[in-house]
Coordinates of C-alpha atoms in Angstrom, one line a residue:
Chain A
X1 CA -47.5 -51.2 24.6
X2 CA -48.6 -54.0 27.3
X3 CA -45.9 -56.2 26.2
X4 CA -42.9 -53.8 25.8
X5 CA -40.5 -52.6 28.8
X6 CA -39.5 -49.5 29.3
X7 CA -37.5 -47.3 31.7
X8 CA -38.5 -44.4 33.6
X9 CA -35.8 -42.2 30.7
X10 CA -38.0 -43.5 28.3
X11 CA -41.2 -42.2 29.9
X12 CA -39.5 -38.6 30.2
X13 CA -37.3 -38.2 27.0
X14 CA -41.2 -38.8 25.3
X15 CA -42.7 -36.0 28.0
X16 CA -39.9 -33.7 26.6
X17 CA -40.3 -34.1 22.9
X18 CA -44.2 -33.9 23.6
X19 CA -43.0 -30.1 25.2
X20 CA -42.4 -29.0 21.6
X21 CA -45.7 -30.3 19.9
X22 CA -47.1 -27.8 17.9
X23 CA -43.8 -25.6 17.8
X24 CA -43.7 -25.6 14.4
X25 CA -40.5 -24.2 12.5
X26 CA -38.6 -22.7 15.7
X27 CA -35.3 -22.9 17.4
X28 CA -35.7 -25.8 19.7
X29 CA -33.1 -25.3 22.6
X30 CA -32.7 -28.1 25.0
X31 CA -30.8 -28.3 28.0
X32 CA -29.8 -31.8 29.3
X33 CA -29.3 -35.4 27.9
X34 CA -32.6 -36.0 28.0
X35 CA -34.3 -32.9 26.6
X36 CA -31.8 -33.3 24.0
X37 CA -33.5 -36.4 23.3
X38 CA -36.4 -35.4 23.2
X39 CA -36.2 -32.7 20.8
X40 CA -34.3 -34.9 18.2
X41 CA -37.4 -37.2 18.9
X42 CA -40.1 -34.6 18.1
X43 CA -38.5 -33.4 15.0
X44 CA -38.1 -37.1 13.9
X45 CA -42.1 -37.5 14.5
X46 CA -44.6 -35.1 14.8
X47 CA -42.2 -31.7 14.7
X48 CA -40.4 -32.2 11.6
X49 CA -39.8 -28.4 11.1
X50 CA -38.5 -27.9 14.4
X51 CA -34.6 -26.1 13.9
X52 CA -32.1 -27.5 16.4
X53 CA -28.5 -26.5 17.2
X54 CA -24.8 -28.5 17.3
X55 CA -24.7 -26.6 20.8
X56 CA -21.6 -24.5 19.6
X57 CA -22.2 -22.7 16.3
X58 CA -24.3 -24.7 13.7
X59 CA -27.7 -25.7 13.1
X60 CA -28.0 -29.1 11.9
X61 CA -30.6 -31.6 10.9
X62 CA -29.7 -33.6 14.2
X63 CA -26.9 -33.0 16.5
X64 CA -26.7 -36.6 17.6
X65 CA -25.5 -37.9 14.4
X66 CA -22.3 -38.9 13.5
X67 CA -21.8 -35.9 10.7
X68 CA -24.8 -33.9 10.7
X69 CA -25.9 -31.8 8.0
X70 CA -25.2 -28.3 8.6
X71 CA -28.1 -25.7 7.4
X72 CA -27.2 -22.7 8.9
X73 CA -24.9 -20.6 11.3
X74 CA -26.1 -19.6 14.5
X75 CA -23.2 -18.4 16.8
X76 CA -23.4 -16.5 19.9
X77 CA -22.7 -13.4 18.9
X78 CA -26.3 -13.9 16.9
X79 CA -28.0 -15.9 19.3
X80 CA -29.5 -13.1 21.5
X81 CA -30.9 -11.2 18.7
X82 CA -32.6 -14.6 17.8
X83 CA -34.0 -15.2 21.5
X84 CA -35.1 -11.4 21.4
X85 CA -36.8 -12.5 18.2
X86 CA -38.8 -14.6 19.6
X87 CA -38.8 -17.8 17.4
X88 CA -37.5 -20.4 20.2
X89 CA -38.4 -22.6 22.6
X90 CA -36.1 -23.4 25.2
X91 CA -36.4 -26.6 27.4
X92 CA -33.9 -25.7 30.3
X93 CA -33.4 -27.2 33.8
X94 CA -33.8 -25.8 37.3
X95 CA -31.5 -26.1 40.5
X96 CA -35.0 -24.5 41.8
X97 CA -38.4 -23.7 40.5
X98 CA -41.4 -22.4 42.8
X99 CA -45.4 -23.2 41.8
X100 CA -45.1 -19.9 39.9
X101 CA -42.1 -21.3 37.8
X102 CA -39.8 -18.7 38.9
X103 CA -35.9 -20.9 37.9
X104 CA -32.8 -20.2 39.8
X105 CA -29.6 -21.6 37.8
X106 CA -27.2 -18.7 39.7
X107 CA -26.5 -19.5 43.4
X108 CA -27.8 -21.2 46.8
X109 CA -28.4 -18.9 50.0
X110 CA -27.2 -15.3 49.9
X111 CA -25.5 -13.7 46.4
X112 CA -23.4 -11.8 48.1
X113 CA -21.5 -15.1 49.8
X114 CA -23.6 -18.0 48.5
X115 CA -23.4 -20.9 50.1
X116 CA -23.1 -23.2 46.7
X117 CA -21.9 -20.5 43.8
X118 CA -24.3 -22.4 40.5
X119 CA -23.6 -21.2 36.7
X120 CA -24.9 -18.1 36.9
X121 CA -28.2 -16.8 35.5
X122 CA -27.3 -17.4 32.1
X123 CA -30.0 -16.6 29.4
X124 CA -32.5 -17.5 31.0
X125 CA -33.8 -13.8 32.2
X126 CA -34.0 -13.0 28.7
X127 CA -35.3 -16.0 27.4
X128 CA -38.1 -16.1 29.6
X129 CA -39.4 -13.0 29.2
X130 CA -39.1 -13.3 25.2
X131 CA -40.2 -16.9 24.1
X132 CA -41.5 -20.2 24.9
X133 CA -39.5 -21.8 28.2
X134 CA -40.2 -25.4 29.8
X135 CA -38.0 -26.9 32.3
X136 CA -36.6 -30.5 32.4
X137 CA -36.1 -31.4 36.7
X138 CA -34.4 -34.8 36.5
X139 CA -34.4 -35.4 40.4
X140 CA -37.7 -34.2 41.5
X141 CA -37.7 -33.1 45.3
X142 CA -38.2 -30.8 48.1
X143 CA -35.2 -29.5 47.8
X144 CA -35.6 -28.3 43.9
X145 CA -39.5 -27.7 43.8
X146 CA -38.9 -24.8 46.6
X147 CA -41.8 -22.6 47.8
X148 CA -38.9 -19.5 47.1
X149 CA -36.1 -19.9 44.9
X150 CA -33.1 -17.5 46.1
X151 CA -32.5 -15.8 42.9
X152 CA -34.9 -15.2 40.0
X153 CA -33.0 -16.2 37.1
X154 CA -35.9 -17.6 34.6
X155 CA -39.2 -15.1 35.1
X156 CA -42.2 -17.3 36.7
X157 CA -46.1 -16.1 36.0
X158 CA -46.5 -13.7 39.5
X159 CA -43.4 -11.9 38.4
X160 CA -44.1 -11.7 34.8
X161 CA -47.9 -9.9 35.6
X162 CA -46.6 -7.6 38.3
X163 CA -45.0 -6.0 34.8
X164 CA -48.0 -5.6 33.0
X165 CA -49.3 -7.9 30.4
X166 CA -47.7 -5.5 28.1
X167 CA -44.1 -5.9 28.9
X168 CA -45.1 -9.4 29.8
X169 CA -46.7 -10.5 26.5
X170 CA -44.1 -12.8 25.4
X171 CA -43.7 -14.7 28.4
X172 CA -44.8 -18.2 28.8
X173 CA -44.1 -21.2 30.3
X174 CA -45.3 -24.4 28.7
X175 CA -44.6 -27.6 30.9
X176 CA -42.7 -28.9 33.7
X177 CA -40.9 -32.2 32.9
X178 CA -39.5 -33.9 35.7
X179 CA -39.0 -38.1 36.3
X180 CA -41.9 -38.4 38.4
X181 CA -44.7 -36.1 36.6
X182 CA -45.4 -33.2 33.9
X183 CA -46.8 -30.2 35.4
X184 CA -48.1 -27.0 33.7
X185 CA -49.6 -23.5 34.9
X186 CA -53.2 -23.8 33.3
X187 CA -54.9 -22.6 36.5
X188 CA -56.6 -19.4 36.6
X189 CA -53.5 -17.7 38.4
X190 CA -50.8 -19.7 36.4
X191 CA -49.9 -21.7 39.7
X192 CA -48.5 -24.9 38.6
X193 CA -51.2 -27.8 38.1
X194 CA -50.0 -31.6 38.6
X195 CA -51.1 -32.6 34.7
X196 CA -49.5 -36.1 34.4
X197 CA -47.6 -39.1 36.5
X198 CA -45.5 -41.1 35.1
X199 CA -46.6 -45.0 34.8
X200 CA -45.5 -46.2 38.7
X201 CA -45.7 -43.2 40.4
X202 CA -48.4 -41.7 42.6
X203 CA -50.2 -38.5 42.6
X204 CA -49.3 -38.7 46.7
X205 CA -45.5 -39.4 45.8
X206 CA -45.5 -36.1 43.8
X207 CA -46.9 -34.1 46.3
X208 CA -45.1 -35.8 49.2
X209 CA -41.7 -34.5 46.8
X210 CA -42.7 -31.2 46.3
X211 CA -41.9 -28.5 48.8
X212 CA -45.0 -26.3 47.7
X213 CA -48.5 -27.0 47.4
X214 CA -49.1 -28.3 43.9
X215 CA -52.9 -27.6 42.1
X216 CA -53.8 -31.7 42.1
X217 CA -57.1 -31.8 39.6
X218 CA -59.7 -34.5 40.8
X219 CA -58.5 -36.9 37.9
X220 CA -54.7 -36.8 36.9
X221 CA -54.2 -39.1 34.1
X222 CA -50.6 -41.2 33.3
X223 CA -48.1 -39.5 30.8
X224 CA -48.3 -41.2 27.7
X225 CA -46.4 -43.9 27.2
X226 CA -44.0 -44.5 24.3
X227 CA -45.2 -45.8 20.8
X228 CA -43.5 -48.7 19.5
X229 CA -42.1 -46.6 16.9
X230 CA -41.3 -44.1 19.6
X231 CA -39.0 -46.7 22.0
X232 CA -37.5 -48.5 18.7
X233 CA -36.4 -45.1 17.7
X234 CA -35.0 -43.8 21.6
X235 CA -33.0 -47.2 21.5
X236 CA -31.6 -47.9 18.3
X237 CA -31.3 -44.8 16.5
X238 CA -31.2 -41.6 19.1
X239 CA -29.4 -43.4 22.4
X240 CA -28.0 -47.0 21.7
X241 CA -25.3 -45.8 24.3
X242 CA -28.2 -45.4 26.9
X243 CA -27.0 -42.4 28.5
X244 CA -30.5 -40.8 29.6
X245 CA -30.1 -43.6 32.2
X246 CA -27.5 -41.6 33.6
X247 CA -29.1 -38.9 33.9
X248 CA -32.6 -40.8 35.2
X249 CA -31.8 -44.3 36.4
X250 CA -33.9 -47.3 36.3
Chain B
X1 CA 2.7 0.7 9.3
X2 CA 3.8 0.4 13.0
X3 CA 4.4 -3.2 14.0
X4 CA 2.4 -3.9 17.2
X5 CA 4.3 -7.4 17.7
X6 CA 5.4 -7.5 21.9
X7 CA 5.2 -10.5 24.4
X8 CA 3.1 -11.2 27.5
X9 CA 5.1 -9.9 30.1
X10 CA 5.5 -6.3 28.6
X11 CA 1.3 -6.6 28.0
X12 CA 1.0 -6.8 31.7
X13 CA 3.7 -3.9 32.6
X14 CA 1.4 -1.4 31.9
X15 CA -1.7 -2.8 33.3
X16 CA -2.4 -0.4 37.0
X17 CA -4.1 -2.3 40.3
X18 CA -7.8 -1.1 39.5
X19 CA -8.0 -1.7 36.1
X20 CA -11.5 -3.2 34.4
X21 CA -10.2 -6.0 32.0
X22 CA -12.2 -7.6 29.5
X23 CA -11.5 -11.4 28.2
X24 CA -12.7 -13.0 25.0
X25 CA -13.9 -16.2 24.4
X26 CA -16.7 -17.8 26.0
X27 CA -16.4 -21.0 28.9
X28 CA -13.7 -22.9 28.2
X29 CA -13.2 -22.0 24.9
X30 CA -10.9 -19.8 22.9
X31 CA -9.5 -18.0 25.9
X32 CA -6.2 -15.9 26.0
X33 CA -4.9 -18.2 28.3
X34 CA -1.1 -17.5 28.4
X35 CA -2.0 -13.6 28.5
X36 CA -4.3 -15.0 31.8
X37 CA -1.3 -16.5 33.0
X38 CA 1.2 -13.6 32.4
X39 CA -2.0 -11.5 34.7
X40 CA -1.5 -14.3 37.4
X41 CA 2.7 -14.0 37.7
X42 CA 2.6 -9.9 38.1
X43 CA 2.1 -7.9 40.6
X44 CA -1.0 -6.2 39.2
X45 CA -4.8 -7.0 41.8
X46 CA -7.8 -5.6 42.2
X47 CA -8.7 -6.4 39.2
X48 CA -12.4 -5.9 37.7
X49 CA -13.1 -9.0 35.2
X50 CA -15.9 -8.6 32.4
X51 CA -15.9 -12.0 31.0
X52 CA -18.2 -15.0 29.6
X53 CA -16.6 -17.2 32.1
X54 CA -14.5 -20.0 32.0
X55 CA -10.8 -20.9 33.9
X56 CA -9.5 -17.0 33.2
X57 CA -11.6 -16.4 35.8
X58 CA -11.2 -19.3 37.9
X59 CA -7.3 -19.0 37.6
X60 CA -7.7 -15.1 38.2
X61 CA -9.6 -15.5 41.2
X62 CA -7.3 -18.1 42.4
X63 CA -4.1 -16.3 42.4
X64 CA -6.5 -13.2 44.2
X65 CA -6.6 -10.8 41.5
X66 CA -10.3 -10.1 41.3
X67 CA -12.3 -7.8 43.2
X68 CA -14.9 -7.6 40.9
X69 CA -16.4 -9.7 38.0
X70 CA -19.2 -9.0 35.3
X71 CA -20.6 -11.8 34.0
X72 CA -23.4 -14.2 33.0
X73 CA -21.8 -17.7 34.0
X74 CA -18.5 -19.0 34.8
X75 CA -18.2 -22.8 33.2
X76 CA -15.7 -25.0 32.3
X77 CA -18.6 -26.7 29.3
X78 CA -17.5 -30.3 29.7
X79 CA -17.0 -29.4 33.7
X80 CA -20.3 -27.6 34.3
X81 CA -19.1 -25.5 37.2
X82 CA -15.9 -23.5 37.4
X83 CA -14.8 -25.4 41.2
X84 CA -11.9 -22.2 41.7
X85 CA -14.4 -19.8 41.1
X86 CA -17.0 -21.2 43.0
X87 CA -14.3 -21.4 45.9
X88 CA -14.1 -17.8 45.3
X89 CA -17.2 -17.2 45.6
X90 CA -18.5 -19.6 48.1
X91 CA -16.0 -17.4 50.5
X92 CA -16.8 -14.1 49.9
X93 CA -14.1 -13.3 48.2
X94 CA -15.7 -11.1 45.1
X95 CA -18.1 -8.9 43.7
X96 CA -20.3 -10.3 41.4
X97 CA -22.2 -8.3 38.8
X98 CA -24.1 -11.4 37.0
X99 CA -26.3 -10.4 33.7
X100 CA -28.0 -12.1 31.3
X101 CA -26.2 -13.5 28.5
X102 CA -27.7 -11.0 26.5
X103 CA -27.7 -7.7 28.4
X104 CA -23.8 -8.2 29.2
X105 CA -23.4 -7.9 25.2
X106 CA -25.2 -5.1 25.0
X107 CA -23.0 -3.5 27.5
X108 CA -20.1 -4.3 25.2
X109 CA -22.2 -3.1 22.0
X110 CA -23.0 0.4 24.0
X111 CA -19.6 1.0 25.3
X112 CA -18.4 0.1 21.4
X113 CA -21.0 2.8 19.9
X114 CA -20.1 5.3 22.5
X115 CA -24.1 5.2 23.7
X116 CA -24.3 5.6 27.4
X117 CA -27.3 2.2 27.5
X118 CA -28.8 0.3 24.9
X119 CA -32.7 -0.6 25.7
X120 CA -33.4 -4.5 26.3
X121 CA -36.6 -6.7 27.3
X122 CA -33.8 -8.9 29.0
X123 CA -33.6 -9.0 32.9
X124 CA -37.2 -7.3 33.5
X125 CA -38.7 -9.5 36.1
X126 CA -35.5 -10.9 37.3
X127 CA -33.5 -11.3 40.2
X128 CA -30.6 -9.2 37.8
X129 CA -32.6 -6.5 39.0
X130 CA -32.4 -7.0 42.9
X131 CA -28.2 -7.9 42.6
X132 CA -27.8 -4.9 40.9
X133 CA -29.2 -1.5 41.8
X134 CA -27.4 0.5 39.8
X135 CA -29.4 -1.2 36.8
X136 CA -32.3 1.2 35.3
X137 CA -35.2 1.1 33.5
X138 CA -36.0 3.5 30.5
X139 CA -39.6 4.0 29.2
X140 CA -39.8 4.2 25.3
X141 CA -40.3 8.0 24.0
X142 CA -43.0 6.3 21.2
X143 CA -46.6 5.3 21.6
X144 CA -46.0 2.0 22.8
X145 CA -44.8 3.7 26.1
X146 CA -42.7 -0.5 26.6
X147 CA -40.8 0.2 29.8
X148 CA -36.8 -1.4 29.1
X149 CA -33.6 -2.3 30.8
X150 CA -31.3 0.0 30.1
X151 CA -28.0 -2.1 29.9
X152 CA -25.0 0.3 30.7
X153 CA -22.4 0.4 28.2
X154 CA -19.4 -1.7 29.7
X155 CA -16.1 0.2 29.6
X156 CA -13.0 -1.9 29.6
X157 CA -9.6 -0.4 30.3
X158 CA -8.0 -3.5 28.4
X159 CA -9.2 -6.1 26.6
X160 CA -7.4 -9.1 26.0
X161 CA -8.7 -12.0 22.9
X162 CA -7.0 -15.0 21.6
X163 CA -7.3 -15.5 17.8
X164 CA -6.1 -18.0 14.9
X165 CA -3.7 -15.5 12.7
X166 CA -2.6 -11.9 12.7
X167 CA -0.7 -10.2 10.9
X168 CA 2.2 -7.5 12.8
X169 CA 0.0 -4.9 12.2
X170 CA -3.4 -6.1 14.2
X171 CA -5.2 -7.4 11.3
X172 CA -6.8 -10.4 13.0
X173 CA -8.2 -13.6 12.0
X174 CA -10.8 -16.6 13.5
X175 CA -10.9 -19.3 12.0
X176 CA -13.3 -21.1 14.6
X177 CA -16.7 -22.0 14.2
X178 CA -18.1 -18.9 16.5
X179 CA -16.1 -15.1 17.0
X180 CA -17.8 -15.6 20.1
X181 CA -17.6 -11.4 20.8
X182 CA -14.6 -11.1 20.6
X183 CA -14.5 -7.7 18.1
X184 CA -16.8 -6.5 20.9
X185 CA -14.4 -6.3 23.7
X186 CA -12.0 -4.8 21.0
X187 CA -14.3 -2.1 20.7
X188 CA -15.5 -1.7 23.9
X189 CA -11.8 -1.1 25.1
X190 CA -9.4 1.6 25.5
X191 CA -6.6 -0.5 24.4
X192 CA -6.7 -4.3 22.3
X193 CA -4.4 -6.8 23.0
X194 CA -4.9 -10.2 20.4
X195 CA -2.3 -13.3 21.2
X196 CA -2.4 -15.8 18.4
X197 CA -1.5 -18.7 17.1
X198 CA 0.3 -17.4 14.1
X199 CA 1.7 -14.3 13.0
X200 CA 1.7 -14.1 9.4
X201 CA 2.0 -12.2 6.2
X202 CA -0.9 -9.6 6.1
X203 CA -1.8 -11.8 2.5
X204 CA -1.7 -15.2 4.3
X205 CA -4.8 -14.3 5.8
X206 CA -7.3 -13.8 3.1
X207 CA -5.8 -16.9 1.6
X208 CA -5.5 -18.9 4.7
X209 CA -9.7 -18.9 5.3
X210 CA -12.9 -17.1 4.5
X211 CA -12.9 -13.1 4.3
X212 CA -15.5 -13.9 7.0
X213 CA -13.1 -14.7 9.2
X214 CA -11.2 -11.6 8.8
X215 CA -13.1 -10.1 12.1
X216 CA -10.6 -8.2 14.2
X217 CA -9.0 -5.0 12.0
X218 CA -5.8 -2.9 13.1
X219 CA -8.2 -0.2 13.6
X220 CA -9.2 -1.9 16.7
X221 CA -6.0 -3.7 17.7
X222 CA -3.2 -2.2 19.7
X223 CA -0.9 -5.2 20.7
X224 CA -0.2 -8.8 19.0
X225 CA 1.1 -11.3 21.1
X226 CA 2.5 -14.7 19.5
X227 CA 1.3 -17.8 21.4
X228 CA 1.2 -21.1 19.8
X229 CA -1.1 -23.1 21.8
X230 CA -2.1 -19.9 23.4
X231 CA -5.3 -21.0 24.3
X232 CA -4.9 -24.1 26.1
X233 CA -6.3 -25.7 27.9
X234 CA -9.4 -23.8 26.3
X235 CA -10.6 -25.1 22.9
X236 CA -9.3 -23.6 20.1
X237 CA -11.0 -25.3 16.8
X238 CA -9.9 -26.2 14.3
X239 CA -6.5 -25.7 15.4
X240 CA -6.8 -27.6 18.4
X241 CA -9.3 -29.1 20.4
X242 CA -9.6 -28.2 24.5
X243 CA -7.1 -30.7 26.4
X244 CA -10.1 -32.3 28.8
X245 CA -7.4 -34.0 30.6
X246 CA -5.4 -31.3 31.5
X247 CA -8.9 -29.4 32.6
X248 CA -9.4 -32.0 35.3
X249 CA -6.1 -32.1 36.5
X250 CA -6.8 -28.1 36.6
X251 CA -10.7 -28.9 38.3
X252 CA -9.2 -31.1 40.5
X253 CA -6.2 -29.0 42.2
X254 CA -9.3 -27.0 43.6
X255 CA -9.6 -30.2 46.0
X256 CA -7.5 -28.2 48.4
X257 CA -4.4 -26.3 49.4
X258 CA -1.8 -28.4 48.4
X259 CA -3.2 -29.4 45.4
X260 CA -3.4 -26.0 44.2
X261 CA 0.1 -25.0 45.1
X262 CA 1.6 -27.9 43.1
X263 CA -0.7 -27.2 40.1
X264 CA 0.1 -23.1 40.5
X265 CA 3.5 -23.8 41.3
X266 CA 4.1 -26.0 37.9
X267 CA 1.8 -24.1 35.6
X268 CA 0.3 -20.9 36.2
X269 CA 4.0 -19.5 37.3
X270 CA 5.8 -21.2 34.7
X271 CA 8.0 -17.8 34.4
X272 CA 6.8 -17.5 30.6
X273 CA 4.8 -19.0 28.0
X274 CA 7.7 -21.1 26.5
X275 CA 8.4 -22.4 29.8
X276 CA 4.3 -23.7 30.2
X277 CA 4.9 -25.5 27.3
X278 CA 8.1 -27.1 28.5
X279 CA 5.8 -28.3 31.4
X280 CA 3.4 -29.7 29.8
X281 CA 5.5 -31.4 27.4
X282 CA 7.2 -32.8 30.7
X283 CA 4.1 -34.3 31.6

């Protein structure tokens, strides 16, 4: 790839679709422009059984096209029952998310008066503690990687094993995506483990930007870079528009 | 068969100050918006909402007739956040009981089945837990001994849905993509009220769509309201889409005082639904 260009969205919407490797045939769920990307990217490469949603009420073969095929219905009133099933993987984001991978989506400061009211927990309680979560942090700083979030809304590793690996035995959390890095919890306490930086950055800019101590292994290689097939794909087919540069810039 | 055909105003005449109301829909989409409206031009407060959130509880909050709200979000889907509510919020102004997605409908499903809890892996481990002590566990009576949430069944007093067609008698129909849940809050309530788009001929609706879409039955249905373009500004597929620009115009009268006087003053007191739709058309 030494004589292609590509952006920093490029970089991450590949980090995202490499989230679902080996998901198989399950309900992809991504959250964000560029997760969405990336999921339409891994079932257009190496996930081709992946099922992903319209983001209303359909599954389709891929909700970026301009009429996709519809192969099933999926509305909300079913959705839970499907989470509680088990056979997703959701790639969500995170106003915060401590080295644990405890997510707050619901409020800033005290829930009683918050001091910024967010979106509420949504599904992410439930979806943690059932399937496959990852999270997608397109501005990655102090400020989001917190060493407490203010409310638990997505269940991070300590929580999950104070319940008991039996209550706990569907819980996991795969990957970390942000712009600067991938992170993921293999350590032997599931605290979150710098795995990857992203071609320009430094390991000392990541931990500079994080507001918790990271687990930094001697060697941390670069996140893989696109294929040829991969970028030709991102920019022609998937985002001509270019919007993941509005969501990560440059 | 009794004809359960009345209007907006004489919906909200017998809600009481107190009351637990539960809305349909989910964000900004498929909301019974002039029944909202009708809410926000009475007298009635001290209101407890159970809602998936969008501007009924932004425009609710607004006008200072919640005390209390259940729910998992509040969104406006192409306006992430919900700025009236978070104004609300941000000043103290409510109680919040905020659930999982999930676990609020299985309150709805309990309450409908007359169970006093239905058991959930949902909202163990979470925060839910913390902002609301009056949530329980249960342990399972079998040999896996799994210890649950047990989600409390969600009484409404009222519940209020918007749908595509009804008939006079209650017989409801959705022709969207996604019922969302709303036969849910039917159940779960003591007393149904449905607006629509259409009132029709009890056979117009098996021919107008799919028997699928035959969802809300007179059995659960007390009230049908009339209200063409009931919904809006919410999305109301495939009969209309949401009206984005009249959402910001709605975000954006949250700037400040002023702006929200104007946009109440115009809009969310327009005396009836008739006369909203003479504003709008006026725009």
């Amino acid at each position: 790839m030494s004589n292609e260009t590509f952006s920093r969205a490029d970089i991450c919407v590949v980090a995202c679709a490499e989230a679902f490797r080996g998901d198989g045939e399950l309900l992809a769920s991504p959250m964000g422009t560029i997760p969405r990307l990336g999921a339409r990217l891994a079932k257009r490469t190496f996930e081709p059984d992946l099922v992903l949603s319209d983001g209303e009420a359909f599954l389709v073969d891929d909700p970026g096209a301009a009429e996709p095929v519809v192969e099933g219905w999926l509305p909300y009133r079913h959705i839970f029952g499907f989470v509680w099933h088990g056979r997703r993987h959701v790639l969500m984001g995170a106003t915060q998310i401590d080295r644990y991978g405890n997510q707050n989506i619901s409020a800033i400061g005290d829930f009683q008066q918050p001091k910024v009211q967010l979106l509420g927990v949504r599904g992410a309680p439930g979806n943690t503690i059932n399937h496959p979560t990852s999270y997608w942090v397109p501005r990655h700083g102090p400020r989001v990687m917190v060493e407490k979030v203010d409310v638990v809304c997505g269940v991070g590793y300590d929580r999950a094993a104070a319940l008991g690996p039996r209550a706990a035995r569907f819980h996991e959390i795969r990957v970390v995506v942000s712009d600067l890095a991938v992170m993921d919890f293999d350590t032997p306490d599931h605290r979150m483990r710098l795995r990857s930086v992203h071609p320009g950055v430094s390991v000392a800019d990541v931990v500079a930007k994080t507001g918790f101590e990271l687990v930094v292994p001697d060697e941390v290689p670069e996140t893989r870079l696109p294929t040829a097939g991969e970028l030709r794909l991102i920019r022609e087919v998937l985002d001509p528009d270019g919007t993941r540069l509005q969501e990560v810039p440059g | 068969m009794s004809d359960k055909r009345t209007t907006e105003d004489e919906v909200v005449a017998d809600l009481r100050d107190g009351m637990t109301v539960g809305v349909g829909g989910w964000g900004s989409r498929r909301k019974p918006m002039s029944l909202v409206r009708a809410i926000a031009r009475s007298p009635v407060r001290d209101l407890t909402l159970v809602s998936y959130g969008g501007p009924d509880v932004g425009i609710l909050c607004a006008m200072g007739k919640v005390s209390k709200l259940v729910t998992g979000f509040v969104s406006l889907d192409s306006i992430p956040l919900e700025p009236h509510y978070r104004k609300a919020r941000e000043a103290g102004l409510l109680e919040v009981v905020e659930l999982d997605e999930g676990m609020l409908q299985w309150g709805l499903q309990a309450q409908a089945m007359r169970l006093p809890f239905l058991p959930t892996r949902a909202g163990l481990g979470s925060d839910v837990m913390r902002i609301n002590p009056h949530l329980k566990t249960v342990r399972s009576p079998y040999d896996d001994a799994d210890e649950l949430v047990a989600m409390p069944a969600l009484h409404l007093d009222v519940a209020l849905v918007h749908a595509h067609r009804a008939d006079a008698q209650g017989n409801a129909q959705i022709l969207g993509p996604d019922p969302y849940f709303d036969d849910l809050f039917c159940m779960a309530a003591d007393r149904c009220v449905v607006s629509v788009e259409r009132v029709v001929p009890t056979a117009e609706l098996a021919s107008g769509g799919p028997v699928q879409s035959l969802v809300l039955h007179r059995l659960m249905v007390d009230a049908v309201v009339e209200a063409p373009g009931g919904a809006h500004f919410t999305s109301c597929e495939p009969d209309y889409g949401r009206d984005e620009a009249f959402q910001r115009e709605y975000a954006a009268s949250a700037r400040d005082d002023e702006a929200w006087a104007a946009f109440r003053d115009r809009y969310v007191l327009a005396p009836s639904h008739g006369a909203y739709r003479r504003a709008l058309a006026g725009r």
